[in-house]
XYZ file of C-alpha atoms in Angstrom:
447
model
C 21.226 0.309 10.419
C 19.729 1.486 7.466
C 20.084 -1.717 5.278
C 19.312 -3.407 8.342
C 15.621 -2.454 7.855
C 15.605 -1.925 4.079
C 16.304 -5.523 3.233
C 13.526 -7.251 4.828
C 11.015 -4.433 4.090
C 12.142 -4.412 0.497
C 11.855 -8.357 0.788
C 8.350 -7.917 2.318
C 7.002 -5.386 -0.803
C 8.721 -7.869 -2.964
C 6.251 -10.597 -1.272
C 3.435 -8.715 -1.651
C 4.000 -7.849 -5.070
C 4.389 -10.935 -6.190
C 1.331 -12.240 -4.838
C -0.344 -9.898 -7.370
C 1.751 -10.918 -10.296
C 1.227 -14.418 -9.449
C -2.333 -13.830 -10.200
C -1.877 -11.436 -13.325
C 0.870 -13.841 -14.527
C -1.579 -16.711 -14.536
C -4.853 -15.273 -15.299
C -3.087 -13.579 -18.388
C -2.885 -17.089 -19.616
C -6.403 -17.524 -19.324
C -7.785 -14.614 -21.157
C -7.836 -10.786 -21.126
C -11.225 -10.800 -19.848
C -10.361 -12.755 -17.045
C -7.142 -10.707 -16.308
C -9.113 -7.431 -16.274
C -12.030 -8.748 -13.930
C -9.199 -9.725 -11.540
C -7.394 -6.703 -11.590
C -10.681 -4.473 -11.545
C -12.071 -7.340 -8.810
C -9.205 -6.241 -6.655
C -9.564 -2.337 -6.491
C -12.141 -2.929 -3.496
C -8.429 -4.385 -1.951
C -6.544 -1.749 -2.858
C -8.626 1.067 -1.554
C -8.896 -1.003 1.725
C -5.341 -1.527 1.922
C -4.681 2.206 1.989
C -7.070 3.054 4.547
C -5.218 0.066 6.627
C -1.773 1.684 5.687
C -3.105 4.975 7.039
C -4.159 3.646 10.033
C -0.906 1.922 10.537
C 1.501 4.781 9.040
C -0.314 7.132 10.920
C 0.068 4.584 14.133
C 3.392 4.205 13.349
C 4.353 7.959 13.393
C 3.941 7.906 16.951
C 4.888 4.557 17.552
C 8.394 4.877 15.976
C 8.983 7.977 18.148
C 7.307 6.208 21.846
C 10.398 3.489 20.200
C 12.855 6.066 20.336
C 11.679 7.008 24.004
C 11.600 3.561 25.084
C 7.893 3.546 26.081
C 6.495 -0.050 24.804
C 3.204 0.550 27.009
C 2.307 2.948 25.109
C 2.991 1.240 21.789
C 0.791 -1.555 23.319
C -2.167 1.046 23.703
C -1.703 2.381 19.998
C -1.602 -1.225 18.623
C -4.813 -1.947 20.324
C -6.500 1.427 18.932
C -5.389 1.179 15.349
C -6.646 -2.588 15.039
C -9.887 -1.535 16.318
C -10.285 0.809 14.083
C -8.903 -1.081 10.950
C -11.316 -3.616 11.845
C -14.113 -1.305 11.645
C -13.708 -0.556 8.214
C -12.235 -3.777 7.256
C -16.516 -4.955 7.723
C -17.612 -2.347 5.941
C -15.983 -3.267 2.933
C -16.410 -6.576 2.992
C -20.350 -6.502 3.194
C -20.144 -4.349 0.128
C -18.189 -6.471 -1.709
C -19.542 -10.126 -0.854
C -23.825 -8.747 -1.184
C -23.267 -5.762 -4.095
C -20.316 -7.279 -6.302
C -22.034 -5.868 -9.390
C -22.751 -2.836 -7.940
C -19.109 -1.900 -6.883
C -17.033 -3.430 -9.857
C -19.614 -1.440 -12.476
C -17.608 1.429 -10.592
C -14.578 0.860 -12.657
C -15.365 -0.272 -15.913
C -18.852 -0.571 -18.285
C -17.885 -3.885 -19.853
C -20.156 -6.586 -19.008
C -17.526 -9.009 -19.689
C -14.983 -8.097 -17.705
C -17.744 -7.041 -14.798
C -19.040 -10.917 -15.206
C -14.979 -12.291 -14.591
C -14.855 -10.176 -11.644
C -18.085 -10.940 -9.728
C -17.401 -14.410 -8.204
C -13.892 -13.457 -7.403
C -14.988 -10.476 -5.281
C -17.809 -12.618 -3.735
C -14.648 -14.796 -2.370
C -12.550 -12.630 -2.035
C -14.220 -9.744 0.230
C -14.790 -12.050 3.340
C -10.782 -12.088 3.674
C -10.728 -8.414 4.185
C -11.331 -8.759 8.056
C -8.071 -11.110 8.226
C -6.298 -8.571 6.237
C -7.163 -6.013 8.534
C -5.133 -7.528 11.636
C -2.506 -8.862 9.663
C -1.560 -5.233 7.493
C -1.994 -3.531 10.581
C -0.069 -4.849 12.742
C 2.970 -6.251 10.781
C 2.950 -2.596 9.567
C 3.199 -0.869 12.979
C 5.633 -3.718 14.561
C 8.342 -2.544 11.833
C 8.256 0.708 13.601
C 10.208 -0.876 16.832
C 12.103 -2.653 14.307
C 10.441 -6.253 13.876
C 11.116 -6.273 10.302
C 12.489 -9.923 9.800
C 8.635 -11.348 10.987
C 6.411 -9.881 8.372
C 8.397 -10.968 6.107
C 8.811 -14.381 6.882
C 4.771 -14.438 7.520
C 4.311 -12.639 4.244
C 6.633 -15.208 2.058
C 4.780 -18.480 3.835
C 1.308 -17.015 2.232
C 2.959 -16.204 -0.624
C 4.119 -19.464 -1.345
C 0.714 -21.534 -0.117
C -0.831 -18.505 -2.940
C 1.235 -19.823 -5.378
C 0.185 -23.326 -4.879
C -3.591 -23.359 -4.552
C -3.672 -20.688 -7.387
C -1.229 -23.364 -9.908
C -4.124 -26.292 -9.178
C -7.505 -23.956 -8.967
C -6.699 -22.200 -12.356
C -4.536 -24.400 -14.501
C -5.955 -28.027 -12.972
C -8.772 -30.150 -13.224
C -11.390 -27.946 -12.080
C -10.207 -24.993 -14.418
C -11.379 -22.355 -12.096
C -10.160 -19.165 -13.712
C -10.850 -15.958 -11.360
C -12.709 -18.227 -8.724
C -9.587 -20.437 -8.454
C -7.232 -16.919 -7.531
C -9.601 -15.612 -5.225
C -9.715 -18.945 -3.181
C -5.948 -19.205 -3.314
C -5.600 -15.461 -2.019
C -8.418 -15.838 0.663
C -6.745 -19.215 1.853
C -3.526 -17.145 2.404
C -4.660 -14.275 4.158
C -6.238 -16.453 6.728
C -3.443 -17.969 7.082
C -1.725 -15.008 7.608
C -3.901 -13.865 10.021
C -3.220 -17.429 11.960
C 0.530 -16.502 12.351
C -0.340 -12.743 12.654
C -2.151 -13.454 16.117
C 0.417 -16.298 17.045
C 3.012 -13.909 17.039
C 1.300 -11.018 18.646
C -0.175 -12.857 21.627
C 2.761 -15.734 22.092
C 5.796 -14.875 20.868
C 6.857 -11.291 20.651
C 8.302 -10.343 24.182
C 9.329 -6.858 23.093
C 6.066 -5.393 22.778
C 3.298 -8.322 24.244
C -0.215 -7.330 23.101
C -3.058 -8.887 24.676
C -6.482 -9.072 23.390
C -7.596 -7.160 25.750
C -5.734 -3.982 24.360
C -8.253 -3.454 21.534
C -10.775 -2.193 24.191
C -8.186 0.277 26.064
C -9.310 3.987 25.972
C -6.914 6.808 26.702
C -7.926 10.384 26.254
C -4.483 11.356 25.825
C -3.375 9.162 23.177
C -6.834 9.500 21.088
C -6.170 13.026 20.580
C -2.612 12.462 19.579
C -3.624 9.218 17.333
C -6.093 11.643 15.520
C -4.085 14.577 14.422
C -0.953 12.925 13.665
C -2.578 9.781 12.457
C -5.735 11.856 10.528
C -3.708 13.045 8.093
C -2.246 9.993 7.107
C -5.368 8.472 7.147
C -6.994 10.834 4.519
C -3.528 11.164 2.575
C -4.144 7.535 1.832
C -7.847 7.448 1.360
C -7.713 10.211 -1.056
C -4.204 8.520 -2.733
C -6.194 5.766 -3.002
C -9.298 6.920 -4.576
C -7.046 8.697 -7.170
C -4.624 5.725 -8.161
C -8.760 4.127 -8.176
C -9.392 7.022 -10.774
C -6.881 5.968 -12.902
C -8.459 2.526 -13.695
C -11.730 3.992 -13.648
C -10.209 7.117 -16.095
C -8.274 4.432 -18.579
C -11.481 1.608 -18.489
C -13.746 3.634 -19.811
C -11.087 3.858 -22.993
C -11.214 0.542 -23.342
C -10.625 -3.237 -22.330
C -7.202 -2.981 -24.203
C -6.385 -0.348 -21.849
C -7.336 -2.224 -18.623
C -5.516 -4.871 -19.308
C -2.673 -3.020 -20.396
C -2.761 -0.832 -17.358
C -3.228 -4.230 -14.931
C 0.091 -5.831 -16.137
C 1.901 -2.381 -16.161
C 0.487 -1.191 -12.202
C 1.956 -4.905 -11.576
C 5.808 -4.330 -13.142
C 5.702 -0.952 -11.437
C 5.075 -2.007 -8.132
C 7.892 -4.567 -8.792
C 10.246 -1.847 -10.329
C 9.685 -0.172 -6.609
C 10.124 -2.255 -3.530
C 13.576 -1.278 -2.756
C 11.941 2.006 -3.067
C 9.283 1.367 -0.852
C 12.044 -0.449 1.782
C 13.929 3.056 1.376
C 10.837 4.898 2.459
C 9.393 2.830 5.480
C 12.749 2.315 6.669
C 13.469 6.264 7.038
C 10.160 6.387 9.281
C 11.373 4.297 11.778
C 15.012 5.873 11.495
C 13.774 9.287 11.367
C 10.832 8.637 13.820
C 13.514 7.017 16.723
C 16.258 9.694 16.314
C 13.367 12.547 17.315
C 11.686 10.613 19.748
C 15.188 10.175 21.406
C 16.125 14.030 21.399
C 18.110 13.778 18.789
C 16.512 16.581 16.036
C 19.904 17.379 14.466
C 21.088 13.642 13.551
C 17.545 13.151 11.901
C 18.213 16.309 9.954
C 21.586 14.651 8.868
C 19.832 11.405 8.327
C 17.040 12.859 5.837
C 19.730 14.261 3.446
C 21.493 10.551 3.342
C 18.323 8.983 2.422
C 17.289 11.308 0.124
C 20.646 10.606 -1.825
C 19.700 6.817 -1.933
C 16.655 7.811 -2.680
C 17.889 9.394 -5.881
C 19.861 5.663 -6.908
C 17.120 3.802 -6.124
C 15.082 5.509 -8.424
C 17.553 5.402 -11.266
C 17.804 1.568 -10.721
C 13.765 1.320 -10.933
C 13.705 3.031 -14.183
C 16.395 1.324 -15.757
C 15.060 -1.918 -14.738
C 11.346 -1.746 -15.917
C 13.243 -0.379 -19.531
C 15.344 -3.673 -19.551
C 13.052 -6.083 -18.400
C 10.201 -5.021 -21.184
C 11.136 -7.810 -23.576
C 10.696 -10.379 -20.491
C 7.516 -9.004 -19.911
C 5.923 -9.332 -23.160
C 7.190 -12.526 -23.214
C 4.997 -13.679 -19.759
C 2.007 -12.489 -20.879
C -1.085 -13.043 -24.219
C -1.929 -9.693 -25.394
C -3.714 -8.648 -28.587
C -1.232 -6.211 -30.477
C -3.747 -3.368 -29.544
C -3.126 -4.128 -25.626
C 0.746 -4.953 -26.284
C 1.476 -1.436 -27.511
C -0.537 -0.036 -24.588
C 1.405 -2.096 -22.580
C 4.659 -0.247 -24.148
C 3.650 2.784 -23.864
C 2.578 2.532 -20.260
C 6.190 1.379 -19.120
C 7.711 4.182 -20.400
C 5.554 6.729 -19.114
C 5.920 4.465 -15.496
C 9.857 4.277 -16.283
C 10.297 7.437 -16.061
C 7.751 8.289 -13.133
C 9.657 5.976 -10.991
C 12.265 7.814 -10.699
C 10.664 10.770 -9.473
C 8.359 8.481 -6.896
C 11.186 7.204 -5.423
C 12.435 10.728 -4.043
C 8.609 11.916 -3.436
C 7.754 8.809 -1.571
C 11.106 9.076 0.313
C 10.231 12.657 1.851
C 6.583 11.542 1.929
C 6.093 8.460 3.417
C 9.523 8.384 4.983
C 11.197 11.472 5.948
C 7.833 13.601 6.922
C 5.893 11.295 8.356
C 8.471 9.667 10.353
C 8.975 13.522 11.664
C 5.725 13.801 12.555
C 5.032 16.270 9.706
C 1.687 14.652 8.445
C -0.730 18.180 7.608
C 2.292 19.268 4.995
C 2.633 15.571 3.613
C -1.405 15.316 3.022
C -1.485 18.512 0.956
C 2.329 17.761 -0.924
C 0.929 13.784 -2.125
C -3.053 14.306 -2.332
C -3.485 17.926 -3.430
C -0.692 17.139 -6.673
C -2.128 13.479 -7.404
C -5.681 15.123 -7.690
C -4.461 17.886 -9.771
C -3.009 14.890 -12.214
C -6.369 13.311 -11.678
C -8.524 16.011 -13.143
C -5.962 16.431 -15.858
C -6.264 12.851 -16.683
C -10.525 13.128 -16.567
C -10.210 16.214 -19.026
C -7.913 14.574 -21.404
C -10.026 11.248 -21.430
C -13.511 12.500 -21.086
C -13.846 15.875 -22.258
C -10.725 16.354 -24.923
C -11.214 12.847 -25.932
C -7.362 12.228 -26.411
C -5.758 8.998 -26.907
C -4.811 6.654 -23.825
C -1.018 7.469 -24.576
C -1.800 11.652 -23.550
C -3.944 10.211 -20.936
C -1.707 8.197 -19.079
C 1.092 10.628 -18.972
C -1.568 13.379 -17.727
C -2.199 10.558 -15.222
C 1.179 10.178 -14.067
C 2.499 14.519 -14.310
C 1.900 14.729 -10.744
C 5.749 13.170 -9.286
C 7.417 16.630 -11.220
C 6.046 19.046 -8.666
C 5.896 16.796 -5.572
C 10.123 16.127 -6.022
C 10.226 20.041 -5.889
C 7.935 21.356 -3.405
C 8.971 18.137 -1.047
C 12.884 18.896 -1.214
C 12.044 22.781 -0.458
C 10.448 21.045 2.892
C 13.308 18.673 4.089
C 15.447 21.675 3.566
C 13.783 24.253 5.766
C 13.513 21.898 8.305
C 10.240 22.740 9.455
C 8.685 18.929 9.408
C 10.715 18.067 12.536
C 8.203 17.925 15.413
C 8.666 15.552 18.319
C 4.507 14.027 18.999
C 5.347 12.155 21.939
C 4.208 13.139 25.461
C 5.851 12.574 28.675
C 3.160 11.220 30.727
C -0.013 9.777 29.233
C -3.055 9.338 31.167
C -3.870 5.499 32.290
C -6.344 3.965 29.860
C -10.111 3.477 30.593
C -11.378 -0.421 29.492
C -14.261 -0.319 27.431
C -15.502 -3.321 28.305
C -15.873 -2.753 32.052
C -17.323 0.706 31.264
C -20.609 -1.142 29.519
């Protein structure tokens, strides 16, 4: 069961991973300048994407346990709620981005140059957020009643038509640079978004939403989604404005840095998708054993993962440390940048390790048992602690970006601790699910 589920979730951060990469990889040919206006262009993304997985993780805690009860009309109901919501914000962002481009990259770096690269491709770029927001939401949730072969094969179709428009825009005729990536990634997303809906409404008979689930209202289940899902939701806002703090900490260093720090954050995430399979598969695992009654298998099932956990890890590090000479090779770096670049793999080497086991009991093990309040003070409370380490060593002590980054990065040491303490008192086993849930209200017929 458990490879069952990590496979295609590992193959589906593998995806996604590579779409960045494809654009690093490429734009890296084209200057650093370009590179770092990409990479800066696409924190607006990243910040989005983490309120999106909160939505959906937080969904997803109760969804994996209604699984585990058998209820799919009430998954239905939490589908509809957590789209809503994700598209909500999803507008938000994208009105900042596409009318006050300037504005928001000027957030993350001072350099004119790199601010100029990264303009036009957030002008493209942020009208795709509102396809993103239906597509990460629910491919995220449907993994949670064990769909896990379909985001993957929607995820590896945009990939590839990515890959293609991106080859022609930046490297063709027109010569398109950051313009030519943030077509290519807009044009995938809506398609995306196409297959998304096709799915959702057409095809999927084990859980059929309907359009008309995004305007349900149920008391019941809003009070539920909220505390469960709340603290999910600001354990990822606040994750996400740190790991945002980081680029914003290391630009104002220098552009050496950014770039540096662009190709690294790519090599990490690809060090960790196994990791990331590990994690999201022990929510659903975790999450269906308790919402079936069955509190002592979970308990045995949380010490199994965290042992693969602890080899997944190991594999992570080894493989960013191997693959270092490969890397080098992809990419044009000034030799300033290039032993950045070094640097930053070893300090990320090593902290993969340690992620692997946090995000495990994290993102895995706690949430999938419902224990969200402990989980938002174990991830946020020790990445902002790193944070503020990182802002005094790069702002007030002035110390190199070397000291920086690893005060950047100290945080995974005391999350591994205080998170195995948790999984063995057993105390982040709760069951969230109700018996009876009240019928929902239609918005639409109440106007």
């Amino acid at each position: 069961m458990v490879f069952g589920l990590v496979l295609p979730m590992a193959g589906q951060n593998l995806i996604n991973v590579g779409v960045g990469m494809c654009d690093t990889l490429m734009l890296g040919r084209v200057s650093e300048k370009a590179l770092a206006g990409a990479s800066l262009g696409n924190q607006p993304f990243f910040l989005l994407t983490l309120v999106l997985f909160g939505i959906s993780s937080g969904a997803s805690v109760l969804t994996a346990q209604y699984w585990g009860k058998g209820d799919t009309q009430t998954i239905r109901r939490i589908l509809g709620m957590a789209i809503r919501y994700a598209l909500m914000v999803a507008v938000v962002f994208s009105l900042c981005t596409v009318l006050l481009p300037d504005k928001v990259l000027s957030i993350f770096t001072s350099d004119q140059e790199i601010i100029a690269q990264g303009i036009p491709y957030l002008r493209i770029v942020g009208g795709s957020y509102i396809f993103s927001a239906v597509t990460v939401t629910y491919l995220n949730i449907i993994r949670s009643v064990e769909k896990v072969m379909v985001p993957m094969c929607i995820y590896s179709i945009s990939f590839t038509i990515n890959v293609i428009i991106n080859s022609i825009l930046i490297f063709g005729p027109a010569q398109m640079g950051t313009s030519g990536a943030a077509i290519g990634t807009t044009v995938s997303r809506f398609v995306e978004v196409i297959l998304t809906l096709t799915f959702a409404l057409r095809i999927n008979k084990t859980v059929r939403f309907k359009i008309t689930d995004l305007f349900q209202k149920s008391k019941d289940l809003f009070q539920d989604f909220v505390r469960y899902s709340g603290p999910v939701l600001l354990n990822e806002c606040l994750y996400g404005l740190g790991i945002s703090m980081h680029s914003v900490i290391l630009g104002h260093l220098n552009g050496e840095a950014v770039a540096a720090y662009a190709i690294a954050y790519v090599v990490m995430q690809l060090s960790t998708v196994v990791m990331f399979g590990v994690s999201n598969a022990s929510a659903v695992i975790i999450g269906k054993y308790i919402g079936a009654g069955e509190k002592e298998q979970a308990s045995n099932a949380a010490g199994t993962l965290l042992i693969l956990s602890l080899a997944v890890g190991a594999f992570g590090a080894i493989l960013i440390l191997v693959c270092m000479p490969l890397i080098f090779a992809l990419y044009s770096l000034s030799a300033l940048a290039s032993e950045y670049l070094r640097m930053m793999l070893i300090v990320l080497a090593i902290t993969t390790f340690f992620k692997s086991i946090t995000c495990t009991i994290i993102v895995g093990i706690m949430r999938g048992g419902g224990d969200t309040r402990f989980s938002l003070f174990l991830d946020a409370g020790n990445l902002w602690f790193s944070v503020l380490l990182g802002f005094l060593g790069g702002y007030v002590f002035q110390w190199g970006v070397t000291a920086v980054m690893i005060l950047l990065n100290v945080e995974e040491i005391p999350k591994t601790i205080l998170g195995i303490w948790r999984i063995r008192s057993k105390k982040w086993i709760k069951d969230v699910t109700r018996n009876q849930i009240e019928q929902p209200v239609n918005s639409l017929e109440e106007a």
